[in-house]
Amino acid sequence: MKITLNGEVHDIAEQSTLEHLLAANGFADKRVAVEINRQIIPRSVYREREIKAGDRIEIVHAIGGG
Amino acid sequence: MTQIADDTLVIAGRHYRSRLLTGTGKFKDLEETRRATEAAEAEIVTVAIRRTNIGQDPAQPNLLDVLPPDRYTILPNTAGCYTADDAVRTLQLARELLDGHKLVKLEVLGDPRTLFPDVVQTLDAAERLVADGFEVMVYTSDDPLLARRLEQIGCVAIMPLAAPIGSGLGIQNRYNLLEIVENAKVPVLVDAGVGTASDAAIAMELGCDGVLMNTAIAGARDPVLMAHAMKLAIQAGRAAFRAGRIPRKRYASASSPIDGTIG
């Protein structure tokens, strides 16, 4: 199924959870924050949160800035 | 006599020894960021919130590995936001990223040429963030009335510009800054425009509570040495402010006694 991840379309397996998606992209134990369809997803629910086709997902982190 | 050591910066109830806040952008690499931040003896450092790079090597070091949140107060900013909506959204993500952290730096920019703050959007965002429980340190123009309004909204620190972001032009309007400092009951920190150590000292001599800078350090030929210079300038300017400078006079006033001269 297709999702939009950080502004780009990605094809991912059906029945993926947010935890799967983060692990597949190397963010399993990284300090990130996630928004799905403009709603912030608390870390505590990554495991059960299912990804649906067409979801718009943002994964952000802290970088250098003034 | 004023106690030299007994002088902390208090923001939202927390005490800081350092009055130099630093940005973490524009450095050559994370090692330079770390060394400059240590040389500055900064305790509060700003970070930007951005999309992760999907597909990038996840093992590469992260900014928060070299500036760990248990050692530094991480101040997420809204740099690059041009609307109140984007700024609020960015800081809500930052709060989740930093485990409920409430202290943030709000800046809503007006246009890319000047990077001047859009004060209408800034007021809107500040009201929404304060209502949502954030402790807002706010970047603003050097307008005393606007500074007062932002304080009334409940911002925990007012951060007027000294000159445009990254310009290095120094303190352009010291009388406006003085007016803001004299009226404010929350800390006033110069944010943006500092070019070199004397600029930072002037801000502190005016009575500002601190200075936040990034480009002046990161863009210097030797950023670590400049961070050191800025630390000293902030300390010197603060001490001079507390000591109380002599009034300016048009004519000389001899330092040595007149009595007892020979001849």
CSV table of C-alpha atoms in Angstrom, one decimal:
chain,number,residue,atom,x,y,z
A,1,MET,CA,0.0,0.0,0.0
A,2,LYS,CA,1.1,3.5,-0.6
A,3,ILE,CA,1.7,6.1,2.1
A,4,THR,CA,3.3,9.5,2.1
A,5,LEU,CA,6.3,9.6,4.3
A,6,ASN,CA,8.0,12.9,4.9
A,7,GLY,CA,6.5,14.3,1.7
A,8,GLU,CA,7.4,11.3,-0.5
A,9,VAL,CA,5.3,8.4,-1.6
A,10,HIS,CA,6.5,5.0,-0.3
A,11,ASP,CA,5.1,1.5,-0.8
A,12,ILE,CA,4.9,-0.5,2.4
A,13,ALA,CA,3.5,-3.9,3.4
A,14,GLU,CA,-0.1,-4.2,4.4
A,15,GLN,CA,-0.9,-4.4,8.1
A,16,SER,CA,2.2,-2.5,9.1
A,17,THR,CA,2.2,-0.8,12.5
A,18,LEU,CA,4.0,2.4,13.2
A,19,GLU,CA,6.5,0.5,15.2
A,20,HIS,CA,7.3,-1.7,12.1
A,21,LEU,CA,7.6,1.4,9.9
A,22,LEU,CA,10.0,3.1,12.3
A,23,ALA,CA,12.1,-0.1,12.7
A,24,ALA,CA,12.3,-0.6,8.9
A,25,ASN,CA,13.7,2.9,8.5
A,26,GLY,CA,16.3,2.6,11.3
A,27,PHE,CA,14.4,4.7,13.9
A,28,ALA,CA,13.5,2.0,16.3
A,29,ASP,CA,15.5,3.4,19.3
A,30,LYS,CA,16.0,6.9,17.9
A,31,ARG,CA,14.6,10.1,19.4
A,32,VAL,CA,12.0,11.1,16.9
A,33,ALA,CA,8.4,12.4,16.9
A,34,VAL,CA,5.7,11.2,14.6
A,35,GLU,CA,2.6,12.8,13.1
A,36,ILE,CA,0.0,10.9,11.1
A,37,ASN,CA,-2.5,12.9,9.1
A,38,ARG,CA,-1.4,16.0,11.2
A,39,GLN,CA,-2.1,14.2,14.5
A,40,ILE,CA,0.8,13.7,16.9
A,41,ILE,CA,1.2,10.0,17.9
A,42,PRO,CA,2.5,9.4,21.4
A,43,ARG,CA,5.4,7.0,21.7
A,44,SER,CA,3.4,4.8,23.9
A,45,VAL,CA,1.1,3.7,21.1
A,46,TYR,CA,3.6,3.1,18.3
A,47,ARG,CA,3.2,-0.6,18.8
A,48,GLU,CA,-0.6,-0.8,18.2
A,49,ARG,CA,-1.0,2.1,15.8
A,50,GLU,CA,-1.7,0.6,12.3
A,51,ILE,CA,-0.7,2.4,9.2
A,52,LYS,CA,-3.5,2.7,6.6
A,53,ALA,CA,-3.2,3.3,2.8
A,54,GLY,CA,-2.9,7.0,2.0
A,55,ASP,CA,-1.7,8.0,5.5
A,56,ARG,CA,0.5,11.1,5.5
A,57,ILE,CA,3.2,10.5,8.0
A,58,GLU,CA,5.9,12.9,9.2
A,59,ILE,CA,8.9,11.6,11.2
A,60,VAL,CA,10.9,14.5,12.7
A,61,HIS,CA,14.0,14.9,14.8
A,62,ALA,CA,16.2,17.6,16.3
A,63,ILE,CA,19.0,19.0,14.2
A,64,GLY,CA,21.3,22.0,14.5
A,65,GLY,CA,19.5,25.4,14.4
A,66,GLY,CA,19.7,28.9,15.8
B,1,MET,CA,29.1,45.1,47.9
B,2,THR,CA,27.4,43.1,45.2
B,3,GLN,CA,28.3,39.4,45.4
B,4,ILE,CA,30.1,38.5,42.2
B,5,ALA,CA,29.0,34.9,42.1
B,6,ASP,CA,25.5,35.3,43.2
B,7,ASP,CA,23.9,36.2,39.9
B,8,THR,CA,21.8,33.6,38.1
B,9,LEU,CA,19.5,33.9,35.1
B,10,VAL,CA,16.1,32.7,36.0
B,11,ILE,CA,13.8,31.6,33.2
B,12,ALA,CA,10.4,30.0,34.0
B,13,GLY,CA,11.6,29.3,37.6
B,14,ARG,CA,14.9,27.5,36.6
B,15,HIS,CA,18.2,29.0,37.5
B,16,TYR,CA,21.1,29.2,35.0
B,17,ARG,CA,24.7,30.3,35.6
B,18,SER,CA,25.3,31.1,32.0
B,19,ARG,CA,23.8,34.1,30.2
B,20,LEU,CA,25.0,33.0,26.8
B,21,LEU,CA,22.6,30.8,24.9
B,22,THR,CA,23.8,29.3,21.7
B,23,GLY,CA,22.3,28.0,18.5
B,24,THR,CA,23.6,24.7,17.1
B,25,GLY,CA,23.2,25.5,13.3
B,26,LYS,CA,25.8,26.2,10.7
B,27,PHE,CA,28.7,24.4,12.4
B,28,LYS,CA,31.1,22.3,10.3
B,29,ASP,CA,30.2,19.1,12.1
B,30,LEU,CA,28.8,17.8,15.4
B,31,GLU,CA,32.3,17.7,17.0
B,32,GLU,CA,32.7,21.5,16.3
B,33,THR,CA,29.2,22.1,17.6
B,34,ARG,CA,30.1,20.2,20.8
B,35,ARG,CA,33.4,22.0,21.3
B,36,ALA,CA,32.0,25.5,20.6
B,37,THR,CA,29.0,24.9,23.0
B,38,GLU,CA,31.4,23.8,25.7
B,39,ALA,CA,33.7,26.8,25.1
B,40,ALA,CA,30.7,29.1,25.4
B,41,GLU,CA,29.7,27.3,28.6
B,42,ALA,CA,26.1,27.5,27.3
B,43,GLU,CA,23.5,25.7,29.3
B,44,ILE,CA,20.6,26.4,27.0
B,45,VAL,CA,21.0,25.5,23.3
B,46,THR,CA,18.5,25.9,20.5
B,47,VAL,CA,17.7,23.1,18.1
B,48,ALA,CA,15.6,23.0,14.9
B,49,ILE,CA,12.9,20.4,14.3
B,50,ARG,CA,13.1,18.9,10.8
B,51,ARG,CA,12.0,15.8,8.8
B,52,THR,CA,14.3,12.9,9.2
B,53,ASN,CA,16.1,11.7,6.1
B,54,ILE,CA,14.4,8.5,5.0
B,55,GLY,CA,16.9,6.0,3.7
B,56,GLN,CA,19.9,7.7,5.3
B,57,ASP,CA,22.3,5.7,7.4
B,58,PRO,CA,20.5,5.6,10.8
B,59,ALA,CA,23.8,4.8,12.7
B,60,GLN,CA,25.2,8.3,12.1
B,61,PRO,CA,25.4,10.4,15.2
B,62,ASN,CA,22.6,12.7,16.2
B,63,LEU,CA,22.8,16.2,17.6
B,64,LEU,CA,21.2,15.1,20.9
B,65,ASP,CA,24.0,12.5,21.3
B,66,VAL,CA,26.6,15.3,21.5
B,67,LEU,CA,24.4,17.7,23.4
B,68,PRO,CA,22.4,15.3,25.7
B,69,PRO,CA,19.2,16.7,27.1
B,70,ASP,CA,20.2,15.6,30.6
B,71,ARG,CA,23.1,18.0,30.5
B,72,TYR,CA,21.7,20.9,28.4
B,73,THR,CA,18.4,22.6,28.4
B,74,ILE,CA,17.3,21.9,24.8
B,75,LEU,CA,15.3,24.8,23.4
B,76,PRO,CA,13.4,23.7,20.3
B,77,ASN,CA,12.8,26.6,17.9
B,78,THR,CA,10.4,27.3,15.1
B,79,ALA,CA,13.0,28.7,12.7
B,80,GLY,CA,11.7,28.6,9.1
B,81,CYS,CA,8.0,28.9,10.2
B,82,TYR,CA,6.1,31.7,8.5
B,83,THR,CA,2.7,31.1,10.0
B,84,ALA,CA,1.4,30.7,13.6
B,85,ASP,CA,-0.1,27.3,12.5
B,86,ASP,CA,3.3,26.0,11.4
B,87,ALA,CA,5.0,27.3,14.6
B,88,VAL,CA,2.4,25.7,16.9
B,89,ARG,CA,2.6,22.4,15.1
B,90,THR,CA,6.4,22.3,15.1
B,91,LEU,CA,6.5,22.9,18.9
B,92,GLN,CA,3.8,20.3,19.6
B,93,LEU,CA,6.1,17.8,17.7
B,94,ALA,CA,9.1,19.1,19.7
B,95,ARG,CA,7.2,18.5,23.0
B,96,GLU,CA,6.6,14.9,22.0
B,97,LEU,CA,10.2,14.5,20.8
B,98,LEU,CA,11.6,15.8,24.1
B,99,ASP,CA,9.2,13.9,26.4
B,100,GLY,CA,6.9,16.7,27.4
B,101,HIS,CA,9.5,19.5,27.5
B,102,LYS,CA,7.7,22.8,27.7
B,103,LEU,CA,10.3,25.5,27.3
B,104,VAL,CA,10.5,26.6,23.7
B,105,LYS,CA,11.7,29.4,21.4
B,106,LEU,CA,8.9,30.9,19.2
B,107,GLU,CA,9.9,32.7,16.1
B,108,VAL,CA,7.5,33.4,13.2
B,109,LEU,CA,9.3,35.0,10.3
B,110,GLY,CA,7.8,37.5,7.9
B,111,ASP,CA,9.9,37.3,4.8
B,112,PRO,CA,13.1,35.5,3.7
B,113,ARG,CA,15.1,38.6,2.9
B,114,THR,CA,15.1,40.3,6.3
B,115,LEU,CA,14.0,37.3,8.4
B,116,PHE,CA,12.2,39.9,10.5
B,117,PRO,CA,9.5,38.5,12.8
B,118,ASP,CA,5.9,38.6,11.6
B,119,VAL,CA,4.6,40.1,14.8
B,120,VAL,CA,0.9,39.5,14.1
B,121,GLN,CA,1.5,35.8,13.6
B,122,THR,CA,3.9,35.8,16.6
B,123,LEU,CA,1.2,37.2,18.9
B,124,ASP,CA,-1.3,34.6,17.6
B,125,ALA,CA,1.1,31.7,18.1
B,126,ALA,CA,2.2,32.9,21.5
B,127,GLU,CA,-1.3,33.1,22.8
B,128,ARG,CA,-2.1,29.5,21.6
B,129,LEU,CA,1.2,28.1,22.9
B,130,VAL,CA,0.8,29.7,26.4
B,131,ALA,CA,-2.8,28.4,26.5
B,132,ASP,CA,-1.5,24.9,25.6
B,133,GLY,CA,0.9,25.0,28.6
B,134,PHE,CA,4.2,25.9,26.8
B,135,GLU,CA,6.8,28.2,28.4
B,136,VAL,CA,7.4,30.5,25.5
B,137,MET,CA,10.6,32.5,24.9
B,138,VAL,CA,9.7,34.7,22.0
B,139,TYR,CA,11.8,36.2,19.3
B,140,THR,CA,10.4,39.7,18.4
B,141,SER,CA,11.2,43.0,16.9
B,142,ASP,CA,12.7,45.7,19.1
B,143,ASP,CA,9.3,47.4,19.6
B,144,PRO,CA,8.7,48.1,23.3
B,145,LEU,CA,4.9,48.0,23.1
B,146,LEU,CA,5.0,44.6,21.4
B,147,ALA,CA,7.4,43.3,24.0
B,148,ARG,CA,5.0,44.4,26.7
B,149,ARG,CA,2.1,42.7,24.9
B,150,LEU,CA,4.0,39.5,24.6
B,151,GLU,CA,4.8,39.6,28.3
B,152,GLN,CA,1.1,40.2,29.1
B,153,ILE,CA,0.2,37.1,27.1
B,154,GLY,CA,2.5,35.1,29.4
B,155,CYS,CA,5.7,34.6,27.5
B,156,VAL,CA,8.5,33.7,29.9
B,157,ALA,CA,11.3,35.6,28.1
B,158,ILE,CA,11.3,38.4,25.5
B,159,MET,CA,13.9,38.1,22.9
B,160,PRO,CA,14.2,41.2,20.7
B,161,LEU,CA,16.5,41.3,17.7
B,162,ALA,CA,19.6,43.5,17.8
B,163,ALA,CA,19.8,43.4,14.0
B,164,PRO,CA,18.6,41.0,11.3
B,165,ILE,CA,19.4,37.3,11.9
B,166,GLY,CA,22.9,36.3,10.8
B,167,SER,CA,23.7,39.9,9.8
B,168,GLY,CA,26.4,40.5,12.4
B,169,LEU,CA,25.5,44.2,12.4
B,170,GLY,CA,25.5,44.5,16.2
B,171,ILE,CA,23.2,46.5,18.5
B,172,GLN,CA,21.3,48.8,16.1
B,173,ASN,CA,18.8,50.4,18.4
B,174,ARG,CA,20.1,50.4,22.0
B,175,TYR,CA,17.4,52.9,23.2
B,176,ASN,CA,14.6,50.6,22.2
B,177,LEU,CA,16.4,47.7,23.9
B,178,LEU,CA,16.9,49.8,27.0
B,179,GLU,CA,13.2,50.7,27.0
B,180,ILE,CA,12.2,47.0,26.7
B,181,VAL,CA,14.7,46.0,29.5
B,182,GLU,CA,13.4,48.7,31.8
B,183,ASN,CA,9.7,47.8,31.3
B,184,ALA,CA,10.0,44.0,31.4
B,185,LYS,CA,9.5,41.8,34.5
B,186,VAL,CA,10.6,38.7,32.6
B,187,PRO,CA,14.1,38.2,31.2
B,188,VAL,CA,15.0,40.1,28.1
B,189,LEU,CA,17.6,38.4,25.9
B,190,VAL,CA,19.0,39.8,22.7
B,191,ASP,CA,18.4,37.2,20.0
B,192,ALA,CA,20.0,37.8,16.6
B,193,GLY,CA,22.3,40.4,15.0
B,194,VAL,CA,25.4,40.1,17.2
B,195,GLY,CA,28.6,40.0,15.2
B,196,THR,CA,31.5,40.1,17.7
B,197,ALA,CA,32.3,40.1,21.4
B,198,SER,CA,31.8,43.9,21.9
B,199,ASP,CA,28.2,43.6,20.6
B,200,ALA,CA,27.4,41.0,23.2
B,201,ALA,CA,29.0,43.2,25.9
B,202,ILE,CA,26.9,46.2,24.9
B,203,ALA,CA,23.7,44.1,25.1
B,204,MET,CA,24.7,43.1,28.6
B,205,GLU,CA,25.7,46.6,29.7
B,206,LEU,CA,22.3,47.8,28.6
B,207,GLY,CA,20.9,45.4,31.2
B,208,CYS,CA,19.8,42.6,29.0
B,209,ASP,CA,19.6,39.3,30.9
B,210,GLY,CA,21.3,37.3,28.3
B,211,VAL,CA,22.2,36.9,24.6
B,212,LEU,CA,21.2,34.1,22.2
B,213,MET,CA,23.5,33.8,19.2
B,214,ASN,CA,24.4,31.3,16.5
B,215,THR,CA,26.0,32.7,13.4
B,216,ALA,CA,28.4,35.0,15.2
B,217,ILE,CA,30.0,31.9,16.7
B,218,ALA,CA,29.5,29.2,14.0
B,219,GLY,CA,30.5,31.6,11.2
B,220,ALA,CA,33.7,32.9,12.8
B,221,ARG,CA,37.0,31.7,11.4
B,222,ASP,CA,37.6,29.9,14.6
B,223,PRO,CA,34.2,29.1,16.2
B,224,VAL,CA,35.5,27.6,19.4
B,225,LEU,CA,37.7,30.6,20.1
B,226,MET,CA,34.8,33.0,19.3
B,227,ALA,CA,32.6,31.0,21.6
B,228,HIS,CA,35.2,31.6,24.4
B,229,ALA,CA,35.3,35.3,23.5
B,230,MET,CA,31.5,35.6,23.6
B,231,LYS,CA,31.4,33.9,27.0
B,232,LEU,CA,33.9,36.5,28.4
B,233,ALA,CA,32.1,39.4,26.8
B,234,ILE,CA,28.8,38.4,28.3
B,235,GLN,CA,30.4,38.0,31.7
B,236,ALA,CA,32.2,41.3,31.4
B,237,GLY,CA,29.1,43.2,30.1
B,238,ARG,CA,27.0,41.7,32.9
B,239,ALA,CA,29.5,42.6,35.6
B,240,ALA,CA,29.8,46.2,34.2
B,241,PHE,CA,26.0,46.5,34.2
B,242,ARG,CA,25.8,45.4,37.8
B,243,ALA,CA,28.8,47.5,38.9
B,244,GLY,CA,27.1,50.7,37.4
B,245,ARG,CA,29.1,52.7,34.9
B,246,ILE,CA,30.2,56.3,35.4
B,247,PRO,CA,28.2,59.0,33.8
B,248,ARG,CA,29.5,60.4,30.5
B,249,LYS,CA,30.9,63.9,30.7
B,250,ARG,CA,32.1,66.3,28.0
B,251,TYR,CA,35.3,67.3,29.9
B,252,ALA,CA,38.1,65.6,31.7
B,253,SER,CA,38.2,64.5,35.3
B,254,ALA,CA,41.7,63.9,36.6
B,255,SER,CA,42.3,60.5,38.1
B,256,SER,CA,45.2,61.6,40.3
B,257,PRO,CA,44.7,64.1,43.2
B,258,ILE,CA,45.4,67.7,42.4
B,259,ASP,CA,46.8,68.5,45.9
B,260,GLY,CA,50.5,68.0,46.6
B,261,THR,CA,51.7,68.4,43.0
B,262,ILE,CA,55.3,69.7,42.9
B,263,GLY,CA,56.5,73.0,41.6
